[in-house]
PDB file of C-alpha atoms in Angstrom:
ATOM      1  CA  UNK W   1       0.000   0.000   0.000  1.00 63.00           C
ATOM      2  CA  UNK W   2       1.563   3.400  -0.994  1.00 76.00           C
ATOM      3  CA  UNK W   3       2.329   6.117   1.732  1.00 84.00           C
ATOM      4  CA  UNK W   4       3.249   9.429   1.126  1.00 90.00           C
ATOM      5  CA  UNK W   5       6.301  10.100   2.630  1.00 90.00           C
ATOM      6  CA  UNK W   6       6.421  13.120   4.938  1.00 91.00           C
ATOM      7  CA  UNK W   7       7.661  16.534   3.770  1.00 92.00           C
ATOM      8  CA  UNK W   8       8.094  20.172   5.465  1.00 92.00           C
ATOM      9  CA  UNK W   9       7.276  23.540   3.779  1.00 92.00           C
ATOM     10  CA  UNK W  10       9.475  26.322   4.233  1.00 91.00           C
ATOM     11  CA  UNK W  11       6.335  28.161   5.046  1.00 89.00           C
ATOM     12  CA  UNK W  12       5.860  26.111   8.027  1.00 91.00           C
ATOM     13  CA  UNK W  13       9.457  26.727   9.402  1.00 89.00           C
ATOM     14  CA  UNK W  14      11.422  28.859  11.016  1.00 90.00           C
ATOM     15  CA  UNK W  15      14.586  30.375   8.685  1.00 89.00           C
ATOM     16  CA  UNK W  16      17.041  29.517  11.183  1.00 90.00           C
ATOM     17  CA  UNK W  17      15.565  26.154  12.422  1.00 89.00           C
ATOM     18  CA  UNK W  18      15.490  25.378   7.982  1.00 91.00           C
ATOM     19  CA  UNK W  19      19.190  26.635   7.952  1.00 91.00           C
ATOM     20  CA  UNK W  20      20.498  24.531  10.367  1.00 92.00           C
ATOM     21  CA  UNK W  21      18.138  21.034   8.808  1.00 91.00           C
ATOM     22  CA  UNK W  22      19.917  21.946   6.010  1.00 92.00           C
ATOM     23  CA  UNK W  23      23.422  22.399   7.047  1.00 91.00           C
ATOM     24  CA  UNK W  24      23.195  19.515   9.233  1.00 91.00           C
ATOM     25  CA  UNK W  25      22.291  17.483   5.948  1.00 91.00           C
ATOM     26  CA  UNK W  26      18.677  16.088   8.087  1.00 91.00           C
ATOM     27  CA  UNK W  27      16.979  17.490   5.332  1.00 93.00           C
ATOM     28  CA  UNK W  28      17.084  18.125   1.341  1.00 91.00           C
ATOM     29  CA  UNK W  29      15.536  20.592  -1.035  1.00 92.00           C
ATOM     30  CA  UNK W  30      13.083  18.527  -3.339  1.00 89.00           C
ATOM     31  CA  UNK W  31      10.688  21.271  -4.673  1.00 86.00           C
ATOM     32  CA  UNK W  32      10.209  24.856  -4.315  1.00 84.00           C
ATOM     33  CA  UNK W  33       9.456  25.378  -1.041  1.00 88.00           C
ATOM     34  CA  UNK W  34       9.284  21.424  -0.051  1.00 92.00           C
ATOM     35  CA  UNK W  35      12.127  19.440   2.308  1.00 92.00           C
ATOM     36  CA  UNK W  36      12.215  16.067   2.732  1.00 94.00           C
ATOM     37  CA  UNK W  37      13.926  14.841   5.916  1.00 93.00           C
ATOM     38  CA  UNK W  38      16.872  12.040   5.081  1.00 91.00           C
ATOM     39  CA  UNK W  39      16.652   8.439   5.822  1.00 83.00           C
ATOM     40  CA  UNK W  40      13.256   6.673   5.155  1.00 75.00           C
ATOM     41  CA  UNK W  41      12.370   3.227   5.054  1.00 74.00           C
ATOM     42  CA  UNK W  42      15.252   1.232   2.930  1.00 76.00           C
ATOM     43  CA  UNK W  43      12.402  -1.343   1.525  1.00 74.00           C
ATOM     44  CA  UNK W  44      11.356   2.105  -0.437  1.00 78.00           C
ATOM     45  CA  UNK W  45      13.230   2.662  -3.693  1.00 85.00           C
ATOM     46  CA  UNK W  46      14.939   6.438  -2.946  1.00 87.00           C
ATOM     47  CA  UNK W  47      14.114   7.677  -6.225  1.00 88.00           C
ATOM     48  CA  UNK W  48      10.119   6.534  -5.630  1.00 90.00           C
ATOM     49  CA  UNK W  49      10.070   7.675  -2.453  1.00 91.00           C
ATOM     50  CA  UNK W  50      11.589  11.126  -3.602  1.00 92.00           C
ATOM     51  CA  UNK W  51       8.539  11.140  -6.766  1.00 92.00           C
ATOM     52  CA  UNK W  52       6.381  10.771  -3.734  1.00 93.00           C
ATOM     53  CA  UNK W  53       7.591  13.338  -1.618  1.00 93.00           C
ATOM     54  CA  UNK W  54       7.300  15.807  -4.700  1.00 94.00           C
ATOM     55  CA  UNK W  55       3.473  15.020  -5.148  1.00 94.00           C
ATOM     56  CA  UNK W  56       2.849  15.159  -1.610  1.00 94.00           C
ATOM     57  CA  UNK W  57       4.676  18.711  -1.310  1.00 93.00           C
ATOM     58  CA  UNK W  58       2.444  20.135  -4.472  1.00 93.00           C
ATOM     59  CA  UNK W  59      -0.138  18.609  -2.815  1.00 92.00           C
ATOM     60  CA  UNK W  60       0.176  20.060   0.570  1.00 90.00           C
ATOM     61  CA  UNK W  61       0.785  23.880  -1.667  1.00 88.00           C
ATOM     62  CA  UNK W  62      -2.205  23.750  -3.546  1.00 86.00           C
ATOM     63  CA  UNK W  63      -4.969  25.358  -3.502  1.00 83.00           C
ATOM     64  CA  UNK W  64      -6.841  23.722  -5.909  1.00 87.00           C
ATOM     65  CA  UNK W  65      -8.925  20.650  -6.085  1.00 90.00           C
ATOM     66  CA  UNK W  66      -6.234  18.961  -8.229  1.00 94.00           C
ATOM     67  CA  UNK W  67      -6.113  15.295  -9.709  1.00 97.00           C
ATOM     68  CA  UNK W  68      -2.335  13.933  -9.970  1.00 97.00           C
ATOM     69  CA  UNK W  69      -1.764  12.644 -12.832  1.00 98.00           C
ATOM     70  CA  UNK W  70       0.871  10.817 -15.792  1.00 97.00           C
ATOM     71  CA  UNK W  71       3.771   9.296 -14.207  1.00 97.00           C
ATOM     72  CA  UNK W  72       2.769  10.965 -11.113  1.00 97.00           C
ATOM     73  CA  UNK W  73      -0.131   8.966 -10.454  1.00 97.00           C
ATOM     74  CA  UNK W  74       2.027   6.344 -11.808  1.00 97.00           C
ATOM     75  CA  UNK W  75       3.988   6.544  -9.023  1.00 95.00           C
ATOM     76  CA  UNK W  76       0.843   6.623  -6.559  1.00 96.00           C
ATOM     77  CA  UNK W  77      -0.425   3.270  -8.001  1.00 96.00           C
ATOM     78  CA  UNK W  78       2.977   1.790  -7.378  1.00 94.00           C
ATOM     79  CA  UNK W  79       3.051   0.973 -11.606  1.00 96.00           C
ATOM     80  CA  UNK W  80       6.962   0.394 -12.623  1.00 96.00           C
ATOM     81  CA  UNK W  81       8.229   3.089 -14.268  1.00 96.00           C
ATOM     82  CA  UNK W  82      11.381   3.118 -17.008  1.00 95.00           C
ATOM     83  CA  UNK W  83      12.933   5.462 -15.008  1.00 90.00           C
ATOM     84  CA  UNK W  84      11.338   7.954 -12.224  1.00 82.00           C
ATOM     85  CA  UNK W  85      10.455  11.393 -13.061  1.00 82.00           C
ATOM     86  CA  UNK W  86      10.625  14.273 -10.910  1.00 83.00           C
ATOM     87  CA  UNK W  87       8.283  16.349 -12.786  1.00 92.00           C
ATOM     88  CA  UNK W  88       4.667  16.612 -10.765  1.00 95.00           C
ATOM     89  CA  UNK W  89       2.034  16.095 -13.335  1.00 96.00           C
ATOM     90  CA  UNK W  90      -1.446  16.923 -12.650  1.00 96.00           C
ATOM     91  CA  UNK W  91      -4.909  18.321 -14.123  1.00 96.00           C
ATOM     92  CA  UNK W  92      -5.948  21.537 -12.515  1.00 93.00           C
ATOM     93  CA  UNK W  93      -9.605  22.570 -13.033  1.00 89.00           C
ATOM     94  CA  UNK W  94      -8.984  25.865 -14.978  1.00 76.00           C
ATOM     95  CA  UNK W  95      -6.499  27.816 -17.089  1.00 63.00           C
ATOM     96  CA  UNK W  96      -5.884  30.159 -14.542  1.00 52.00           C
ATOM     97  CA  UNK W  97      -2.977  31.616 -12.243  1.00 51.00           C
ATOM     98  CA  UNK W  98      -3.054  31.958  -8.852  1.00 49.00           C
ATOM     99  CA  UNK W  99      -1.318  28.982  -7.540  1.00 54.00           C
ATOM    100  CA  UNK W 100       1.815  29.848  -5.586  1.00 56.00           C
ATOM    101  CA  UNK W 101       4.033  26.599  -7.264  1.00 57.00           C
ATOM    102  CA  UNK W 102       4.670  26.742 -10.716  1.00 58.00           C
ATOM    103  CA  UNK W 103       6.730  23.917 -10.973  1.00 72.00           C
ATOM    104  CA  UNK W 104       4.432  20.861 -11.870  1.00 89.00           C
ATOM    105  CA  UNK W 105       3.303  20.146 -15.069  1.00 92.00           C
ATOM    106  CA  UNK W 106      -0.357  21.268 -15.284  1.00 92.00           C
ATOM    107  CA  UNK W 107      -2.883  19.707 -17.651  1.00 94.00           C
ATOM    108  CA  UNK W 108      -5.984  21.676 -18.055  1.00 90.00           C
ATOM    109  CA  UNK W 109      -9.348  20.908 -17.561  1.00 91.00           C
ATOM    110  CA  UNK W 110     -10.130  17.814 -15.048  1.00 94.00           C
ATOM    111  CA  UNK W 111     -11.137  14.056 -16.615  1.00 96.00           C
ATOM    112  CA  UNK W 112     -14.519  12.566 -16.050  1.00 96.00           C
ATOM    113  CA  UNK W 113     -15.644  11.530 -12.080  1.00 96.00           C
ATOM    114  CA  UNK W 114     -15.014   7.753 -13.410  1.00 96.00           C
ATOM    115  CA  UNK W 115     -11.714   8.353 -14.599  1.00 98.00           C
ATOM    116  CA  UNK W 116     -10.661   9.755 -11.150  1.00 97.00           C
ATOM    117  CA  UNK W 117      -9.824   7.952  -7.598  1.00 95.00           C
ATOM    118  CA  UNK W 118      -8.482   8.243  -4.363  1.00 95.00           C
ATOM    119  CA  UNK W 119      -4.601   6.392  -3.703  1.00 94.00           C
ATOM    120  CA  UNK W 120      -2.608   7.010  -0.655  1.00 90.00           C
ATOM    121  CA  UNK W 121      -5.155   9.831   0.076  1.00 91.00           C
ATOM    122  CA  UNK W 122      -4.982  11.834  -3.046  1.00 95.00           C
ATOM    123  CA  UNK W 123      -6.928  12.497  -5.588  1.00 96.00           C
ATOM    124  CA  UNK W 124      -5.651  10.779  -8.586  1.00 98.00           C
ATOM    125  CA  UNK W 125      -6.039   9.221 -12.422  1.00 98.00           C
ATOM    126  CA  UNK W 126      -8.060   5.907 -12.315  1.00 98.00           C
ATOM    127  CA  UNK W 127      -5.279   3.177 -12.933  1.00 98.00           C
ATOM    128  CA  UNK W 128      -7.097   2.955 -16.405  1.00 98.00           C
ATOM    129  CA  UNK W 129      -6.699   6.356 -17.010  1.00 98.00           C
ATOM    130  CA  UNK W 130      -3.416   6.429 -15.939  1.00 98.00           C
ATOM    131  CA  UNK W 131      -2.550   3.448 -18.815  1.00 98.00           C
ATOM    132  CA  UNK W 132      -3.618   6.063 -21.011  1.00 98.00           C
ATOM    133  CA  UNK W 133      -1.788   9.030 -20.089  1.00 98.00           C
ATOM    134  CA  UNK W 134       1.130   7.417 -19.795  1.00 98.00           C
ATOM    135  CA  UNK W 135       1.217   5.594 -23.008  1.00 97.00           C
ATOM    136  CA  UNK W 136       0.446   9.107 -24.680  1.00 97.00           C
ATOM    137  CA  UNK W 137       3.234  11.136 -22.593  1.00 96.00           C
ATOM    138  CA  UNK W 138       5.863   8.609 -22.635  1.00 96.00           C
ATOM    139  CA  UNK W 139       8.599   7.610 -25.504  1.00 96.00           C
ATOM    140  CA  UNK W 140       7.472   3.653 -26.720  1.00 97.00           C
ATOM    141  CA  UNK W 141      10.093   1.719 -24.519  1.00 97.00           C
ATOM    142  CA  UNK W 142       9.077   3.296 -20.851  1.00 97.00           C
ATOM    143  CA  UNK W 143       5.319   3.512 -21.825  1.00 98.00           C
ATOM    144  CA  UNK W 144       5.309  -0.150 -22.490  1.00 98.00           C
ATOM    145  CA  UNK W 145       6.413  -1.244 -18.983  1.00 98.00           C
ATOM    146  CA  UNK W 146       4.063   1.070 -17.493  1.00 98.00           C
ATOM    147  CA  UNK W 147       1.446  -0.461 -19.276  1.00 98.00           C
ATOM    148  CA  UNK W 148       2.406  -3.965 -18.934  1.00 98.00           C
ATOM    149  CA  UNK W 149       2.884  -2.824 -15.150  1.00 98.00           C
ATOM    150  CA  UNK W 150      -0.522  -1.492 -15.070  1.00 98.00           C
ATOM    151  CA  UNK W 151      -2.544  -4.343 -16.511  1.00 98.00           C
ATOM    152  CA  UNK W 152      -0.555  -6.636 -14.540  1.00 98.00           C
ATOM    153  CA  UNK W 153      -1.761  -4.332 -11.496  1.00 97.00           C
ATOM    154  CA  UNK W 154      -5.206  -4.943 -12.811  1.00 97.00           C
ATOM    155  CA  UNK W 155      -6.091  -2.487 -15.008  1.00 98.00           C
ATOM    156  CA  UNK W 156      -9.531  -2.697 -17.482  1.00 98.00           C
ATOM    157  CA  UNK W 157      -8.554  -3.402 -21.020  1.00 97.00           C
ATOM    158  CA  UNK W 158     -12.314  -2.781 -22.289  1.00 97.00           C
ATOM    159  CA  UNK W 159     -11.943   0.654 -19.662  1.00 98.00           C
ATOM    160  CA  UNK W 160      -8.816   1.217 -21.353  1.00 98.00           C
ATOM    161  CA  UNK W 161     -10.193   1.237 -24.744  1.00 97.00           C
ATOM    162  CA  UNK W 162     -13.578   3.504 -24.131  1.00 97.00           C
ATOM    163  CA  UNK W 163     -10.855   6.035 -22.595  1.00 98.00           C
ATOM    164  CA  UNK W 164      -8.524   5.668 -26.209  1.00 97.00           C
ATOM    165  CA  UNK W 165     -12.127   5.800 -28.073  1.00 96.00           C
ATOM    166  CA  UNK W 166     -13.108   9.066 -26.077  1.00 96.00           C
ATOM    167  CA  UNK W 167      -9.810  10.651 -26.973  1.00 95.00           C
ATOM    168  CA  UNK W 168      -9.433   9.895 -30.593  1.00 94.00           C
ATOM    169  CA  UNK W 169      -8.024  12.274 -32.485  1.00 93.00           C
ATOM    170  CA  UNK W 170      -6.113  13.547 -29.474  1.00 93.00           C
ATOM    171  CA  UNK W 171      -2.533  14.268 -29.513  1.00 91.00           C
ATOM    172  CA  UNK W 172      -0.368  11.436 -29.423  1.00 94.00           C
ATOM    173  CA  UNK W 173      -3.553   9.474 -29.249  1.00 96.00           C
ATOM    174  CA  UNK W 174      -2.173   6.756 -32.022  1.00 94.00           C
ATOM    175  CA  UNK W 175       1.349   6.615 -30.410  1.00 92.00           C
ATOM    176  CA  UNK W 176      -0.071   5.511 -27.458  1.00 95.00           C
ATOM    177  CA  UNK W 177      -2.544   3.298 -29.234  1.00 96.00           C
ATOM    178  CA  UNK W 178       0.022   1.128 -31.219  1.00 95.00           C
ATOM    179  CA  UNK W 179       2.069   0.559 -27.715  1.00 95.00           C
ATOM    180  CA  UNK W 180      -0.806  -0.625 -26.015  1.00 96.00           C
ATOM    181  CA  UNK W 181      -1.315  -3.222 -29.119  1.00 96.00           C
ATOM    182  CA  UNK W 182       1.475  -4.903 -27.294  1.00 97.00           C
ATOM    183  CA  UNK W 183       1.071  -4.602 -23.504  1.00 98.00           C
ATOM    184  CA  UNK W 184       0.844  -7.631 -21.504  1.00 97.00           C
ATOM    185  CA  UNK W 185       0.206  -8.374 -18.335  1.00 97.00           C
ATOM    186  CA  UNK W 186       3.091 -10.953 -17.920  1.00 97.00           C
ATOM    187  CA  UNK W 187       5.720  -9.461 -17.705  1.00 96.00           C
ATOM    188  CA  UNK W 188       7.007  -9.446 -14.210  1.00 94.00           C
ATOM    189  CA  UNK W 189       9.958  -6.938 -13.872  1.00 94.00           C
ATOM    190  CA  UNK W 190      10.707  -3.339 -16.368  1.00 96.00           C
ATOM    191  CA  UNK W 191      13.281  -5.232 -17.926  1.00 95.00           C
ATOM    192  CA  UNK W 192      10.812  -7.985 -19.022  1.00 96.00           C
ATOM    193  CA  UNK W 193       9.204  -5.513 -21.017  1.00 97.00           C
ATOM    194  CA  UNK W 194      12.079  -3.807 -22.279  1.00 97.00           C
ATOM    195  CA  UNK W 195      13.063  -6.880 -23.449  1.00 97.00           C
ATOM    196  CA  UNK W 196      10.399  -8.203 -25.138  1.00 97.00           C
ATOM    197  CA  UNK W 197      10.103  -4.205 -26.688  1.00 97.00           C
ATOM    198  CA  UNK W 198      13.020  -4.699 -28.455  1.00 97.00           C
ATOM    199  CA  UNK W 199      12.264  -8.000 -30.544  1.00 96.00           C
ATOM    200  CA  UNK W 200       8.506  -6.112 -30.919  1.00 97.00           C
ATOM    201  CA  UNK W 201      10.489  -2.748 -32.292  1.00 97.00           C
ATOM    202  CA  UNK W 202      12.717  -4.949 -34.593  1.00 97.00           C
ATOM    203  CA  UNK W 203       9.751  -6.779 -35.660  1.00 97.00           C
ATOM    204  CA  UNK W 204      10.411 -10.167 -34.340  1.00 97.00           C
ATOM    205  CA  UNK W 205       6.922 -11.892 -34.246  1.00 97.00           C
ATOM    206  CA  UNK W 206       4.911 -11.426 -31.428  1.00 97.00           C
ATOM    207  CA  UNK W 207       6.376 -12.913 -28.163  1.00 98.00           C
ATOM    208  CA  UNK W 208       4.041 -14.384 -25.910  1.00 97.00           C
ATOM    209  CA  UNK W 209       4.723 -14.134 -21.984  1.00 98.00           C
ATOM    210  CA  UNK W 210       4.675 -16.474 -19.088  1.00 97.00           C
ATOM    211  CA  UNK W 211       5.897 -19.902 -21.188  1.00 96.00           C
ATOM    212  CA  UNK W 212       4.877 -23.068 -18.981  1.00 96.00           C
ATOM    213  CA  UNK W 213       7.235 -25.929 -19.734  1.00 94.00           C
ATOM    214  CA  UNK W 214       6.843 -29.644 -18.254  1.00 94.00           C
ATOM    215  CA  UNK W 215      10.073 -30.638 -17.283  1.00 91.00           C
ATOM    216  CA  UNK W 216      11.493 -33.683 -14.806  1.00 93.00           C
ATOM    217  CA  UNK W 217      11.757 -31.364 -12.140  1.00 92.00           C
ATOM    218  CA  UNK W 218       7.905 -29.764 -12.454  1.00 91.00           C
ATOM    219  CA  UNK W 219       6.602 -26.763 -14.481  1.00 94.00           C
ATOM    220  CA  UNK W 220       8.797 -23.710 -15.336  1.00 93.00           C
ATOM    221  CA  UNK W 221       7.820 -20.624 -16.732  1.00 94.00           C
ATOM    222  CA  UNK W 222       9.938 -18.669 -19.051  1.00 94.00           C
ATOM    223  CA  UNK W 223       9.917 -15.126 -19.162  1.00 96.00           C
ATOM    224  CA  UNK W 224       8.786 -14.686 -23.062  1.00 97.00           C
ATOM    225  CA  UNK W 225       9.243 -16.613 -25.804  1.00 97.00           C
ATOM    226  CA  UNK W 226       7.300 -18.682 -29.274  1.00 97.00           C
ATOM    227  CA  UNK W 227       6.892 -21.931 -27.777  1.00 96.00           C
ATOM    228  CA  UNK W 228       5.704 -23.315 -31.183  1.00 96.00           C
ATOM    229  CA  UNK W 229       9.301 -22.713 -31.883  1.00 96.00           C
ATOM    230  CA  UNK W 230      10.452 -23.855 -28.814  1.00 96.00           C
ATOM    231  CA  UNK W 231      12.731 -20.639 -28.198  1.00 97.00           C
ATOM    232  CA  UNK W 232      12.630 -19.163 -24.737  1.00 97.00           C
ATOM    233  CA  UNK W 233      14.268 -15.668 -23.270  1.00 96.00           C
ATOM    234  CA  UNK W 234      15.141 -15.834 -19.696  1.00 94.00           C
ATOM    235  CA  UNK W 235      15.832 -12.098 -18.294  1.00 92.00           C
ATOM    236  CA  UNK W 236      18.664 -12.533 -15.920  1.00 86.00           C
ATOM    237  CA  UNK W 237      18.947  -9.294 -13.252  1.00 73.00           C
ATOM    238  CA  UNK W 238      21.987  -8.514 -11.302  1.00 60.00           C
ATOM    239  CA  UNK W 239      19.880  -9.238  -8.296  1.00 59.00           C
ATOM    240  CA  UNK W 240      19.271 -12.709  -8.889  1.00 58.00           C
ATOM    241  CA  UNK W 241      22.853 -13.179  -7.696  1.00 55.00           C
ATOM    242  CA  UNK W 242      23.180 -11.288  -4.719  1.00 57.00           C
ATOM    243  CA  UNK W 243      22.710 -13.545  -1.620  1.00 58.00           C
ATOM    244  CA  UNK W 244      23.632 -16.930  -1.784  1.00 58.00           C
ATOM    245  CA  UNK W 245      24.941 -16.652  -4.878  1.00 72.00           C
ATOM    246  CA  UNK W 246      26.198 -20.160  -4.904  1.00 76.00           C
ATOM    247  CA  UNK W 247      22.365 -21.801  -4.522  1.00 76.00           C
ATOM    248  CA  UNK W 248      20.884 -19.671  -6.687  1.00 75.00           C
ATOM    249  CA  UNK W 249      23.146 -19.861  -9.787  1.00 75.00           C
ATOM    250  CA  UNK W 250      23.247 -23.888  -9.409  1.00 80.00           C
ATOM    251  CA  UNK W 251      19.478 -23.683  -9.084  1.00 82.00           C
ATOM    252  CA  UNK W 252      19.112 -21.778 -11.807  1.00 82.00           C
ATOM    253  CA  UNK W 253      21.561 -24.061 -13.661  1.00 86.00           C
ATOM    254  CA  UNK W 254      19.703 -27.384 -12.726  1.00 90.00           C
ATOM    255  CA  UNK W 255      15.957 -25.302 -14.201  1.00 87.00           C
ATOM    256  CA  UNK W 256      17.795 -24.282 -17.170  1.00 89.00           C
ATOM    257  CA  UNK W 257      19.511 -27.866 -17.922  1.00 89.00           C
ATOM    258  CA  UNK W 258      15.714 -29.293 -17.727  1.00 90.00           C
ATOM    259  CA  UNK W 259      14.366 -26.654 -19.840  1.00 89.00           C
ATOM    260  CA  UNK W 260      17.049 -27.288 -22.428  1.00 90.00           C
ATOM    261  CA  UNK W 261      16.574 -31.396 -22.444  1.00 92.00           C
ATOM    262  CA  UNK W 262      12.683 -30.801 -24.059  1.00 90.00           C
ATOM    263  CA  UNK W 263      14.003 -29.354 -27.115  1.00 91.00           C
ATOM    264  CA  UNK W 264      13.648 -25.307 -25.904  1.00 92.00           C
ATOM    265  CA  UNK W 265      16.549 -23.156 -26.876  1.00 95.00           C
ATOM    266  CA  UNK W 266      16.919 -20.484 -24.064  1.00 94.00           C
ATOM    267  CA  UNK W 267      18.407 -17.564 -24.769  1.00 94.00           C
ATOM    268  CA  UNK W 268      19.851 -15.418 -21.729  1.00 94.00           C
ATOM    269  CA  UNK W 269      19.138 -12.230 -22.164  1.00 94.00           C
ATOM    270  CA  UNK W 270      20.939  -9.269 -19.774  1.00 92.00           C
ATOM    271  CA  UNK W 271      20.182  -5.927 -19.583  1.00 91.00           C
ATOM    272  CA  UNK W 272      23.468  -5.040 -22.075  1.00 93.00           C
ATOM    273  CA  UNK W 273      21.177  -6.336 -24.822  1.00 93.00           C
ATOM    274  CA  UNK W 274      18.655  -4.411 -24.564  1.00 92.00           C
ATOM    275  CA  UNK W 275      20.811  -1.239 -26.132  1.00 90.00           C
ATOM    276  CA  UNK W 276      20.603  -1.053 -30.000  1.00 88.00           C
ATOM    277  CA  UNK W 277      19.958  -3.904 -31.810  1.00 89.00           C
ATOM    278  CA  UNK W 278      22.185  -6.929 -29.977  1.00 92.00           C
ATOM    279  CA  UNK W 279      19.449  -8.718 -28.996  1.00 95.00           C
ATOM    280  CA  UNK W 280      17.517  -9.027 -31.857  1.00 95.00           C
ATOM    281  CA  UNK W 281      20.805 -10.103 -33.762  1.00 95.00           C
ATOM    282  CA  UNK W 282      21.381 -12.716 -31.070  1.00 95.00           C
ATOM    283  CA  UNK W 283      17.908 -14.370 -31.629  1.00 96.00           C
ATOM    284  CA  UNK W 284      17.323 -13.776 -35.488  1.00 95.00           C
ATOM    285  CA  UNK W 285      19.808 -17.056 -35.775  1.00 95.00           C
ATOM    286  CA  UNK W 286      17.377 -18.936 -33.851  1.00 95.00           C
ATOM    287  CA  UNK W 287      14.620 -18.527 -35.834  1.00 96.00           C
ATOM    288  CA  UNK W 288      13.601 -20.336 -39.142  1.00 96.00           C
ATOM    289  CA  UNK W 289      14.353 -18.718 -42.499  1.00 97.00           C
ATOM    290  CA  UNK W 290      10.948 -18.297 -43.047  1.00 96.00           C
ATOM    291  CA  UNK W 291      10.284 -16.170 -39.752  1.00 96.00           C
ATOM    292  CA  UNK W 292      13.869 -14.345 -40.691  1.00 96.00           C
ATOM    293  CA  UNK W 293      12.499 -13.515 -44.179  1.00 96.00           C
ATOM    294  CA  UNK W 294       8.941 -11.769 -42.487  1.00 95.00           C
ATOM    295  CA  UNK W 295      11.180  -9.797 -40.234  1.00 96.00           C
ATOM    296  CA  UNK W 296      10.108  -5.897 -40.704  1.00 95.00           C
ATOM    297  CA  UNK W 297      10.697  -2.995 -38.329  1.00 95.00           C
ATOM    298  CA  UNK W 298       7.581  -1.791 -36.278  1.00 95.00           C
ATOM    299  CA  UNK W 299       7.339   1.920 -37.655  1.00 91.00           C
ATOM    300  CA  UNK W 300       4.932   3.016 -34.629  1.00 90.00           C
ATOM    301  CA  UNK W 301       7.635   1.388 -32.059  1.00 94.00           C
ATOM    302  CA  UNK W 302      10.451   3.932 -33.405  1.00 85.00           C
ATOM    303  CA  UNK W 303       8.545   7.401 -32.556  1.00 66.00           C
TER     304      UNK W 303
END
């Protein structure tokens, strides 16, 4: 469940009491006019807590009944995110001035009562609606594992598509509609779906997610792969490694070794290959000519 971190205004404090926070290094400027105090819990990734903090500071300035919004609501919903943004998006109910911080990114004009909620105690974007924005603000890589994230968190893909429907015409409206063409709920980490982005953006058929295979030591599932032609991509994190490094690489030895004696080639893919083209060049020897011959560039992926 997301919490908003705590924050202090410099309205709220004393200038000496904020000079000597700040000397002292207990606190650090986030925002105009917003401090958030050092430390935190160290389960909370620093950058999302920080994306946090920022919301909850515009949120504690404004005067407005605002709905956060974009990555921002995003980042309330707990969605993954490419990489965290520290720009506060939001829709404000007029064109107006009047609000004392000008930093966040204002959107105009609030969406529909059903495309609004409440998360951690703010007014935000439905997850749904959040899909959306996302997908429409974001380059193709980053808005795919948001979206993936987000239907995966249980978003409505029939809500999803009467929100694209309403919007048509919209800017960036088909951008965001030929990324969603390819979100999946599968995918289980960002660099799942960055991944599987590339092979989609070099036009590599169609991946599909989640692969069961029966082996003699029980049912594995494969990050992505075409299991009608038995080839399987296995995203291996830095993580994976980190404590007992020992048991886990010979268990993940002994899973692979079982996967490999059914006939499934498993390619190991690490986050190196996701730059440029290498992993598509490591894979396009693995499929047949056929598929090789077929392979064409998704135009809409490139934007």
């Amino acid at each position: 469940m997301t919490r908003l971190p705590s924050v202090r205004l410099a309205s709220d404090q004393a200038a000496d009491v904020l000079g000597a926070r700040l000397r002292d290094d207990e606190w650090e400027r986030i925002g105009h006019g917003v401090y958030l105090p050092r430390g935190g819990d160290p389960q909370v990734d620093p950058a999302r807590r920080r994306a946090l903090a920022l919301v909850e500071g515009v949120r504690r300035r404004s005067s407005a009944p605002v709905v956060f919004s974009h990555t921002s609501a995003a980042a309330l919903w707990g969605l993954a995110l490419w990489r965290q943004v520290e720009t506060v998006h939001l829709y404000h109910p007029s064109c107006a001035g009047g609000e004392r911080d000008r930093s966040p990114s204002r959107h105009h004009g609030l969406p529909p009562d059903e495309e609004v909620g409440t998360v951690a105690g703010v007014r935000a974007t439905s997850l749904e609606r959040t899909l959306v924005d996302c997908a429409r603000l974001l380059p193709p890589l980053p808005a795919l594992v948001t979206a993936d994230s987000a239907l995966a968190a249980g978003a409505d893909p029939v809500l999803v598509e009467e929100i694209l429907r309403r919007m048509a015409g919209g800017r960036h409206v088909r951008r965001a509609r030929e990324v969603l063409r390819y979100a999946d709920a599968g995918a289980e980490s960002p660099y799942e779906s960055a991944s599987r982005f590339v092979v989609l953006r070099d036009g590599l058929p169609v991946p599909q997610t989640q692969v069961p295979v029966e082996t003699r030591l029980g049912v594995f599932w494969a990050d992505w792969g075409w299991p009608d032609l038995r080839i399987l991509a296995e995203y291996d994190g830095r993580t994976k490694y980190t404590s007992g490094a020992i048991d886990a690489f010979m268990a993940e030895k002994r899973r692979h070794d079982a996967v490999v004696e059914q006939g499934h080639r498993v390619l190991r893919v690490v986050r190196e290959d996701i730059w440029g083209t290498t992993l598509s060049r490591r894979l396009s020897p693995l499929l047949p000519a056929a598929v090789r011959a077929a392979i064409s560039p998704r135009a809409g992926l490139r934007s």
